[in-house]
Amino acid sequence: MKNKLKWILAFLITFSVVMISVLEKNGTMQTNIKQITSTGEDFVVLRNWTKGLLDPDGKQNDSITVTAPLYEGELATFSTLQPFSNGTLLSYKENISIRAKQDGLVIFTGHTQSLGKTMTVIYENGENVTYGFLDELTILPYTSVKEGETISNLTSGRLYLQVENKGTMLDSTAIKEWLK
């Protein structure tokens, strides 16, 4: 019954945001809902607020705490790194699993002309990370991911990585440090 209530509440919140956005677009109502739901930091705040509504105690009764060593950062095992578009192109000689750097939310998955299969994740610290040239897209948009969770796989080849932190794109040198 509790899950049913969560789904109903999520539907009502989504419906309300869409309706307010339509009314705002028509000029019937003046709000900043479009800005709140489309920028990185506000999106994280809205997501955390919604999580608080759905789970006010901050506890999930259906979860079990498990401890394990954190994965070794496979992204840092690249063989070459070079600037590409607004990010960096990394090449790998072996297959790697691409894992979430922190808890976050997948906000885009799809195919783009310049980057092929692409995924964008907003992490809890507000970083917006785009992964391109992926082999597979197995996570749907607006799906929460946990730190260390595999979000995609890459066979040997290239990976596009773009990191935006507080509105600033990291250059190749900063991305190299970010990978560690």
JSON list of C-alpha atoms in Angstrom, two decimals:
[
{"chain": "A", "resi": 1, "resn": "MET", "atom": "CA", "xyz": [0.00, 0.00, 0.00]},
{"chain": "A", "resi": 2, "resn": "LYS", "atom": "CA", "xyz": [2.88, 2.35, 0.83]},
{"chain": "A", "resi": 3, "resn": "ASN", "atom": "CA", "xyz": [4.40, 1.88, -2.66]},
{"chain": "A", "resi": 4, "resn": "LYS", "atom": "CA", "xyz": [1.05, 2.64, -4.28]},
{"chain": "A", "resi": 5, "resn": "LEU", "atom": "CA", "xyz": [0.84, 5.88, -2.30]},
{"chain": "A", "resi": 6, "resn": "LYS", "atom": "CA", "xyz": [4.39, 6.81, -3.41]},
{"chain": "A", "resi": 7, "resn": "TRP", "atom": "CA", "xyz": [3.49, 6.28, -7.07]},
{"chain": "A", "resi": 8, "resn": "ILE", "atom": "CA", "xyz": [0.31, 8.34, -6.73]},
{"chain": "A", "resi": 9, "resn": "LEU", "atom": "CA", "xyz": [2.24, 11.14, -5.02]},
{"chain": "A", "resi": 10, "resn": "ALA", "atom": "CA", "xyz": [4.97, 11.04, -7.70]},
{"chain": "A", "resi": 11, "resn": "PHE", "atom": "CA", "xyz": [2.32, 11.20, -10.44]},
{"chain": "A", "resi": 12, "resn": "LEU", "atom": "CA", "xyz": [0.59, 14.16, -8.79]},
{"chain": "A", "resi": 13, "resn": "ILE", "atom": "CA", "xyz": [3.87, 16.07, -8.40]},
{"chain": "A", "resi": 14, "resn": "THR", "atom": "CA", "xyz": [4.81, 15.38, -12.02]},
{"chain": "A", "resi": 15, "resn": "PHE", "atom": "CA", "xyz": [1.35, 16.35, -13.26]},
{"chain": "A", "resi": 16, "resn": "SER", "atom": "CA", "xyz": [1.46, 19.57, -11.19]},
{"chain": "A", "resi": 17, "resn": "VAL", "atom": "CA", "xyz": [4.88, 20.57, -12.54]},
{"chain": "A", "resi": 18, "resn": "VAL", "atom": "CA", "xyz": [3.78, 19.92, -16.13]},
{"chain": "A", "resi": 19, "resn": "MET", "atom": "CA", "xyz": [0.52, 21.87, -15.69]},
{"chain": "A", "resi": 20, "resn": "ILE", "atom": "CA", "xyz": [2.27, 24.82, -14.04]},
{"chain": "A", "resi": 21, "resn": "SER", "atom": "CA", "xyz": [4.81, 24.80, -16.88]},
{"chain": "A", "resi": 22, "resn": "VAL", "atom": "CA", "xyz": [2.00, 24.89, -19.48]},
{"chain": "A", "resi": 23, "resn": "LEU", "atom": "CA", "xyz": [0.22, 27.72, -17.64]},
{"chain": "A", "resi": 24, "resn": "GLU", "atom": "CA", "xyz": [3.51, 29.59, -17.39]},
{"chain": "A", "resi": 25, "resn": "LYS", "atom": "CA", "xyz": [4.13, 29.16, -21.13]},
{"chain": "A", "resi": 26, "resn": "ASN", "atom": "CA", "xyz": [0.63, 30.45, -21.97]},
{"chain": "A", "resi": 27, "resn": "GLY", "atom": "CA", "xyz": [1.18, 33.50, -19.77]},
{"chain": "A", "resi": 28, "resn": "THR", "atom": "CA", "xyz": [-1.66, 32.53, -17.41]},
{"chain": "A", "resi": 29, "resn": "MET", "atom": "CA", "xyz": [0.69, 32.09, -14.47]},
{"chain": "A", "resi": 30, "resn": "GLN", "atom": "CA", "xyz": [4.08, 33.60, -13.68]},
{"chain": "A", "resi": 31, "resn": "THR", "atom": "CA", "xyz": [6.46, 31.24, -11.87]},
{"chain": "A", "resi": 32, "resn": "ASN", "atom": "CA", "xyz": [10.01, 30.05, -12.27]},
{"chain": "A", "resi": 33, "resn": "ILE", "atom": "CA", "xyz": [9.09, 26.35, -12.52]},
{"chain": "A", "resi": 34, "resn": "LYS", "atom": "CA", "xyz": [10.88, 25.99, -15.87]},
{"chain": "A", "resi": 35, "resn": "GLN", "atom": "CA", "xyz": [14.12, 27.26, -14.32]},
{"chain": "A", "resi": 36, "resn": "ILE", "atom": "CA", "xyz": [13.72, 25.09, -11.21]},
{"chain": "A", "resi": 37, "resn": "THR", "atom": "CA", "xyz": [13.18, 21.90, -13.22]},
{"chain": "A", "resi": 38, "resn": "SER", "atom": "CA", "xyz": [15.86, 22.47, -15.85]},
{"chain": "A", "resi": 39, "resn": "THR", "atom": "CA", "xyz": [18.98, 23.67, -14.02]},
{"chain": "A", "resi": 40, "resn": "GLY", "atom": "CA", "xyz": [21.40, 21.32, -12.29]},
{"chain": "A", "resi": 41, "resn": "GLU", "atom": "CA", "xyz": [21.51, 22.67, -8.74]},
{"chain": "A", "resi": 42, "resn": "ASP", "atom": "CA", "xyz": [17.79, 23.38, -8.55]},
{"chain": "A", "resi": 43, "resn": "PHE", "atom": "CA", "xyz": [17.07, 19.96, -10.02]},
{"chain": "A", "resi": 44, "resn": "VAL", "atom": "CA", "xyz": [19.06, 18.31, -7.23]},
{"chain": "A", "resi": 45, "resn": "VAL", "atom": "CA", "xyz": [17.18, 20.41, -4.64]},
{"chain": "A", "resi": 46, "resn": "LEU", "atom": "CA", "xyz": [13.83, 19.45, -6.18]},
{"chain": "A", "resi": 47, "resn": "ARG", "atom": "CA", "xyz": [14.85, 15.79, -6.28]},
{"chain": "A", "resi": 48, "resn": "ASN", "atom": "CA", "xyz": [15.92, 15.82, -2.62]},
{"chain": "A", "resi": 49, "resn": "TRP", "atom": "CA", "xyz": [12.68, 17.59, -1.64]},
{"chain": "A", "resi": 50, "resn": "THR", "atom": "CA", "xyz": [10.65, 14.94, -3.46]},
{"chain": "A", "resi": 51, "resn": "LYS", "atom": "CA", "xyz": [12.68, 12.16, -1.81]},
{"chain": "A", "resi": 52, "resn": "GLY", "atom": "CA", "xyz": [11.89, 13.78, 1.54]},
{"chain": "A", "resi": 53, "resn": "LEU", "atom": "CA", "xyz": [8.18, 13.70, 0.76]},
{"chain": "A", "resi": 54, "resn": "LEU", "atom": "CA", "xyz": [8.26, 10.06, -0.26]},
{"chain": "A", "resi": 55, "resn": "ASP", "atom": "CA", "xyz": [10.47, 8.96, 2.62]},
{"chain": "A", "resi": 56, "resn": "PRO", "atom": "CA", "xyz": [10.24, 11.58, 5.41]},
{"chain": "A", "resi": 57, "resn": "ASP", "atom": "CA", "xyz": [12.23, 9.49, 7.90]},
{"chain": "A", "resi": 58, "resn": "GLY", "atom": "CA", "xyz": [15.10, 9.13, 5.43]},
{"chain": "A", "resi": 59, "resn": "LYS", "atom": "CA", "xyz": [15.01, 5.39, 5.98]},
{"chain": "A", "resi": 60, "resn": "GLN", "atom": "CA", "xyz": [14.13, 2.78, 3.42]},
{"chain": "A", "resi": 61, "resn": "ASN", "atom": "CA", "xyz": [12.56, -0.22, 5.12]},
{"chain": "A", "resi": 62, "resn": "ASP", "atom": "CA", "xyz": [13.18, -2.50, 2.17]},
{"chain": "A", "resi": 63, "resn": "SER", "atom": "CA", "xyz": [16.96, -2.03, 2.07]},
{"chain": "A", "resi": 64, "resn": "ILE", "atom": "CA", "xyz": [19.78, -4.01, 3.63]},
{"chain": "A", "resi": 65, "resn": "THR", "atom": "CA", "xyz": [23.08, -2.38, 4.55]},
{"chain": "A", "resi": 66, "resn": "VAL", "atom": "CA", "xyz": [26.03, -4.11, 2.92]},
{"chain": "A", "resi": 67, "resn": "THR", "atom": "CA", "xyz": [29.65, -3.07, 3.20]},
{"chain": "A", "resi": 68, "resn": "ALA", "atom": "CA", "xyz": [32.28, -3.75, 0.60]},
{"chain": "A", "resi": 69, "resn": "PRO", "atom": "CA", "xyz": [35.42, -2.05, -0.60]},
{"chain": "A", "resi": 70, "resn": "LEU", "atom": "CA", "xyz": [34.80, 0.69, -3.14]},
{"chain": "A", "resi": 71, "resn": "TYR", "atom": "CA", "xyz": [35.62, -0.19, -6.72]},
{"chain": "A", "resi": 72, "resn": "GLU", "atom": "CA", "xyz": [38.91, 0.87, -8.17]},
{"chain": "A", "resi": 73, "resn": "GLY", "atom": "CA", "xyz": [38.31, 3.75, -10.57]},
{"chain": "A", "resi": 74, "resn": "GLU", "atom": "CA", "xyz": [38.48, 2.03, -13.93]},
{"chain": "A", "resi": 75, "resn": "LEU", "atom": "CA", "xyz": [37.95, 5.35, -15.71]},
{"chain": "A", "resi": 76, "resn": "ALA", "atom": "CA", "xyz": [41.42, 6.41, -14.53]},
{"chain": "A", "resi": 77, "resn": "THR", "atom": "CA", "xyz": [43.04, 3.52, -16.48]},
{"chain": "A", "resi": 78, "resn": "PHE", "atom": "CA", "xyz": [42.86, 5.34, -19.84]},
{"chain": "A", "resi": 79, "resn": "SER", "atom": "CA", "xyz": [45.74, 5.01, -22.30]},
{"chain": "A", "resi": 80, "resn": "THR", "atom": "CA", "xyz": [45.36, 8.43, -23.98]},
{"chain": "A", "resi": 81, "resn": "LEU", "atom": "CA", "xyz": [43.53, 11.64, -23.17]},
{"chain": "A", "resi": 82, "resn": "GLN", "atom": "CA", "xyz": [42.83, 14.53, -25.53]},
{"chain": "A", "resi": 83, "resn": "PRO", "atom": "CA", "xyz": [40.47, 17.53, -25.65]},
{"chain": "A", "resi": 84, "resn": "PHE", "atom": "CA", "xyz": [37.35, 16.95, -27.74]},
{"chain": "A", "resi": 85, "resn": "SER", "atom": "CA", "xyz": [34.37, 19.30, -28.17]},
{"chain": "A", "resi": 86, "resn": "ASN", "atom": "CA", "xyz": [33.42, 20.62, -24.68]},
{"chain": "A", "resi": 87, "resn": "GLY", "atom": "CA", "xyz": [35.05, 17.70, -22.87]},
{"chain": "A", "resi": 88, "resn": "THR", "atom": "CA", "xyz": [37.74, 15.07, -23.16]},
{"chain": "A", "resi": 89, "resn": "LEU", "atom": "CA", "xyz": [38.18, 11.96, -25.28]},
{"chain": "A", "resi": 90, "resn": "LEU", "atom": "CA", "xyz": [39.71, 9.03, -23.39]},
{"chain": "A", "resi": 91, "resn": "SER", "atom": "CA", "xyz": [40.87, 5.80, -25.00]},
{"chain": "A", "resi": 92, "resn": "TYR", "atom": "CA", "xyz": [41.00, 2.38, -23.36]},
{"chain": "A", "resi": 93, "resn": "LYS", "atom": "CA", "xyz": [42.73, -0.84, -24.38]},
{"chain": "A", "resi": 94, "resn": "GLU", "atom": "CA", "xyz": [40.52, -3.04, -22.20]},
{"chain": "A", "resi": 95, "resn": "ASN", "atom": "CA", "xyz": [36.82, -3.32, -21.44]},
{"chain": "A", "resi": 96, "resn": "ILE", "atom": "CA", "xyz": [35.69, -1.19, -18.50]},
{"chain": "A", "resi": 97, "resn": "SER", "atom": "CA", "xyz": [32.57, -0.72, -16.41]},
{"chain": "A", "resi": 98, "resn": "ILE", "atom": "CA", "xyz": [31.50, 2.87, -16.07]},
{"chain": "A", "resi": 99, "resn": "ARG", "atom": "CA", "xyz": [30.30, 3.42, -12.53]},
{"chain": "A", "resi": 100, "resn": "ALA", "atom": "CA", "xyz": [28.51, 6.29, -10.81]},
{"chain": "A", "resi": 101, "resn": "LYS", "atom": "CA", "xyz": [31.04, 8.50, -9.05]},
{"chain": "A", "resi": 102, "resn": "GLN", "atom": "CA", "xyz": [28.47, 9.43, -6.38]},
{"chain": "A", "resi": 103, "resn": "ASP", "atom": "CA", "xyz": [24.75, 9.09, -5.78]},
{"chain": "A", "resi": 104, "resn": "GLY", "atom": "CA", "xyz": [22.96, 10.88, -8.58]},
{"chain": "A", "resi": 105, "resn": "LEU", "atom": "CA", "xyz": [20.19, 11.02, -11.14]},
{"chain": "A", "resi": 106, "resn": "VAL", "atom": "CA", "xyz": [20.37, 10.09, -14.83]},
{"chain": "A", "resi": 107, "resn": "ILE", "atom": "CA", "xyz": [18.79, 13.03, -16.69]},
{"chain": "A", "resi": 108, "resn": "PHE", "atom": "CA", "xyz": [19.48, 12.02, -20.30]},
{"chain": "A", "resi": 109, "resn": "THR", "atom": "CA", "xyz": [20.06, 8.85, -22.25]},
{"chain": "A", "resi": 110, "resn": "GLY", "atom": "CA", "xyz": [19.97, 8.78, -26.00]},
{"chain": "A", "resi": 111, "resn": "HIS", "atom": "CA", "xyz": [21.84, 8.86, -29.26]},
{"chain": "A", "resi": 112, "resn": "THR", "atom": "CA", "xyz": [23.42, 12.10, -30.43]},
{"chain": "A", "resi": 113, "resn": "GLN", "atom": "CA", "xyz": [24.96, 12.71, -33.84]},
{"chain": "A", "resi": 114, "resn": "SER", "atom": "CA", "xyz": [28.35, 13.72, -32.47]},
{"chain": "A", "resi": 115, "resn": "LEU", "atom": "CA", "xyz": [28.68, 11.40, -29.44]},
{"chain": "A", "resi": 116, "resn": "GLY", "atom": "CA", "xyz": [26.66, 8.30, -30.32]},
{"chain": "A", "resi": 117, "resn": "LYS", "atom": "CA", "xyz": [25.05, 6.63, -27.30]},
{"chain": "A", "resi": 118, "resn": "THR", "atom": "CA", "xyz": [25.19, 9.25, -24.57]},
{"chain": "A", "resi": 119, "resn": "MET", "atom": "CA", "xyz": [24.20, 9.50, -20.90]},
{"chain": "A", "resi": 120, "resn": "THR", "atom": "CA", "xyz": [24.15, 12.54, -18.60]},
{"chain": "A", "resi": 121, "resn": "VAL", "atom": "CA", "xyz": [24.11, 12.21, -14.82]},
{"chain": "A", "resi": 122, "resn": "ILE", "atom": "CA", "xyz": [23.63, 14.93, -12.20]},
{"chain": "A", "resi": 123, "resn": "TYR", "atom": "CA", "xyz": [25.50, 13.91, -9.07]},
{"chain": "A", "resi": 124, "resn": "GLU", "atom": "CA", "xyz": [24.47, 14.96, -5.55]},
{"chain": "A", "resi": 125, "resn": "ASN", "atom": "CA", "xyz": [27.29, 17.52, -5.39]},
{"chain": "A", "resi": 126, "resn": "GLY", "atom": "CA", "xyz": [25.76, 19.30, -8.42]},
{"chain": "A", "resi": 127, "resn": "GLU", "atom": "CA", "xyz": [28.25, 18.05, -11.02]},
{"chain": "A", "resi": 128, "resn": "ASN", "atom": "CA", "xyz": [26.74, 17.41, -14.44]},
{"chain": "A", "resi": 129, "resn": "VAL", "atom": "CA", "xyz": [28.65, 14.58, -16.16]},
{"chain": "A", "resi": 130, "resn": "THR", "atom": "CA", "xyz": [28.09, 13.48, -19.76]},
{"chain": "A", "resi": 131, "resn": "TYR", "atom": "CA", "xyz": [29.43, 10.13, -20.96]},
{"chain": "A", "resi": 132, "resn": "GLY", "atom": "CA", "xyz": [29.55, 9.60, -24.75]},
{"chain": "A", "resi": 133, "resn": "PHE", "atom": "CA", "xyz": [30.43, 6.81, -27.22]},
{"chain": "A", "resi": 134, "resn": "LEU", "atom": "CA", "xyz": [28.93, 4.22, -24.85]},
{"chain": "A", "resi": 135, "resn": "ASP", "atom": "CA", "xyz": [28.32, 0.64, -25.98]},
{"chain": "A", "resi": 136, "resn": "GLU", "atom": "CA", "xyz": [24.97, 0.32, -24.22]},
{"chain": "A", "resi": 137, "resn": "LEU", "atom": "CA", "xyz": [22.32, 2.36, -22.47]},
{"chain": "A", "resi": 138, "resn": "THR", "atom": "CA", "xyz": [20.67, 0.22, -19.80]},
{"chain": "A", "resi": 139, "resn": "ILE", "atom": "CA", "xyz": [19.42, 2.93, -17.44]},
{"chain": "A", "resi": 140, "resn": "LEU", "atom": "CA", "xyz": [16.39, 5.05, -18.23]},
{"chain": "A", "resi": 141, "resn": "PRO", "atom": "CA", "xyz": [16.29, 8.83, -17.77]},
{"chain": "A", "resi": 142, "resn": "TYR", "atom": "CA", "xyz": [15.22, 10.06, -14.30]},
{"chain": "A", "resi": 143, "resn": "THR", "atom": "CA", "xyz": [16.54, 6.92, -12.64]},
{"chain": "A", "resi": 144, "resn": "SER", "atom": "CA", "xyz": [18.49, 7.29, -9.39]},
{"chain": "A", "resi": 145, "resn": "VAL", "atom": "CA", "xyz": [21.95, 5.74, -9.29]},
{"chain": "A", "resi": 146, "resn": "LYS", "atom": "CA", "xyz": [24.05, 4.90, -6.25]},
{"chain": "A", "resi": 147, "resn": "GLU", "atom": "CA", "xyz": [27.78, 5.48, -5.84]},
{"chain": "A", "resi": 148, "resn": "GLY", "atom": "CA", "xyz": [29.71, 2.63, -7.47]},
{"chain": "A", "resi": 149, "resn": "GLU", "atom": "CA", "xyz": [26.70, 1.33, -9.43]},
{"chain": "A", "resi": 150, "resn": "THR", "atom": "CA", "xyz": [27.50, 0.30, -13.01]},
{"chain": "A", "resi": 151, "resn": "ILE", "atom": "CA", "xyz": [25.75, 2.74, -15.33]},
{"chain": "A", "resi": 152, "resn": "SER", "atom": "CA", "xyz": [27.21, 1.46, -18.61]},
{"chain": "A", "resi": 153, "resn": "ASN", "atom": "CA", "xyz": [29.95, -0.69, -20.09]},
{"chain": "A", "resi": 154, "resn": "LEU", "atom": "CA", "xyz": [32.59, 0.14, -22.66]},
{"chain": "A", "resi": 155, "resn": "THR", "atom": "CA", "xyz": [34.54, -2.29, -24.77]},
{"chain": "A", "resi": 156, "resn": "SER", "atom": "CA", "xyz": [38.05, -1.22, -25.63]},
{"chain": "A", "resi": 157, "resn": "GLY", "atom": "CA", "xyz": [37.91, 2.03, -27.52]},
{"chain": "A", "resi": 158, "resn": "ARG", "atom": "CA", "xyz": [37.06, 5.60, -26.74]},
{"chain": "A", "resi": 159, "resn": "LEU", "atom": "CA", "xyz": [34.90, 7.38, -24.18]},
{"chain": "A", "resi": 160, "resn": "TYR", "atom": "CA", "xyz": [33.81, 11.01, -24.24]},
{"chain": "A", "resi": 161, "resn": "LEU", "atom": "CA", "xyz": [33.66, 12.65, -20.83]},
{"chain": "A", "resi": 162, "resn": "GLN", "atom": "CA", "xyz": [32.34, 16.13, -20.08]},
{"chain": "A", "resi": 163, "resn": "VAL", "atom": "CA", "xyz": [32.18, 17.42, -16.51]},
{"chain": "A", "resi": 164, "resn": "GLU", "atom": "CA", "xyz": [30.34, 20.63, -15.61]},
{"chain": "A", "resi": 165, "resn": "ASN", "atom": "CA", "xyz": [30.79, 21.90, -12.07]},
{"chain": "A", "resi": 166, "resn": "LYS", "atom": "CA", "xyz": [28.85, 25.01, -10.96]},
{"chain": "A", "resi": 167, "resn": "GLY", "atom": "CA", "xyz": [28.34, 26.11, -14.56]},
{"chain": "A", "resi": 168, "resn": "THR", "atom": "CA", "xyz": [32.00, 25.69, -15.54]},
{"chain": "A", "resi": 169, "resn": "MET", "atom": "CA", "xyz": [33.23, 22.98, -17.91]},
{"chain": "A", "resi": 170, "resn": "LEU", "atom": "CA", "xyz": [36.34, 21.21, -16.68]},
{"chain": "A", "resi": 171, "resn": "ASP", "atom": "CA", "xyz": [39.26, 21.13, -19.12]},
{"chain": "A", "resi": 172, "resn": "SER", "atom": "CA", "xyz": [41.29, 17.99, -19.88]},
{"chain": "A", "resi": 173, "resn": "THR", "atom": "CA", "xyz": [43.77, 18.60, -17.05]},
{"chain": "A", "resi": 174, "resn": "ALA", "atom": "CA", "xyz": [40.99, 19.08, -14.51]},
{"chain": "A", "resi": 175, "resn": "ILE", "atom": "CA", "xyz": [39.15, 16.00, -15.82]},
{"chain": "A", "resi": 176, "resn": "LYS", "atom": "CA", "xyz": [42.33, 13.96, -15.35]},
{"chain": "A", "resi": 177, "resn": "GLU", "atom": "CA", "xyz": [42.34, 15.00, -11.67]},
{"chain": "A", "resi": 178, "resn": "TRP", "atom": "CA", "xyz": [38.57, 14.42, -11.42]},
{"chain": "A", "resi": 179, "resn": "LEU", "atom": "CA", "xyz": [39.04, 10.81, -12.54]},
{"chain": "A", "resi": 180, "resn": "LYS", "atom": "CA", "xyz": [41.32, 9.95, -9.59]}
]
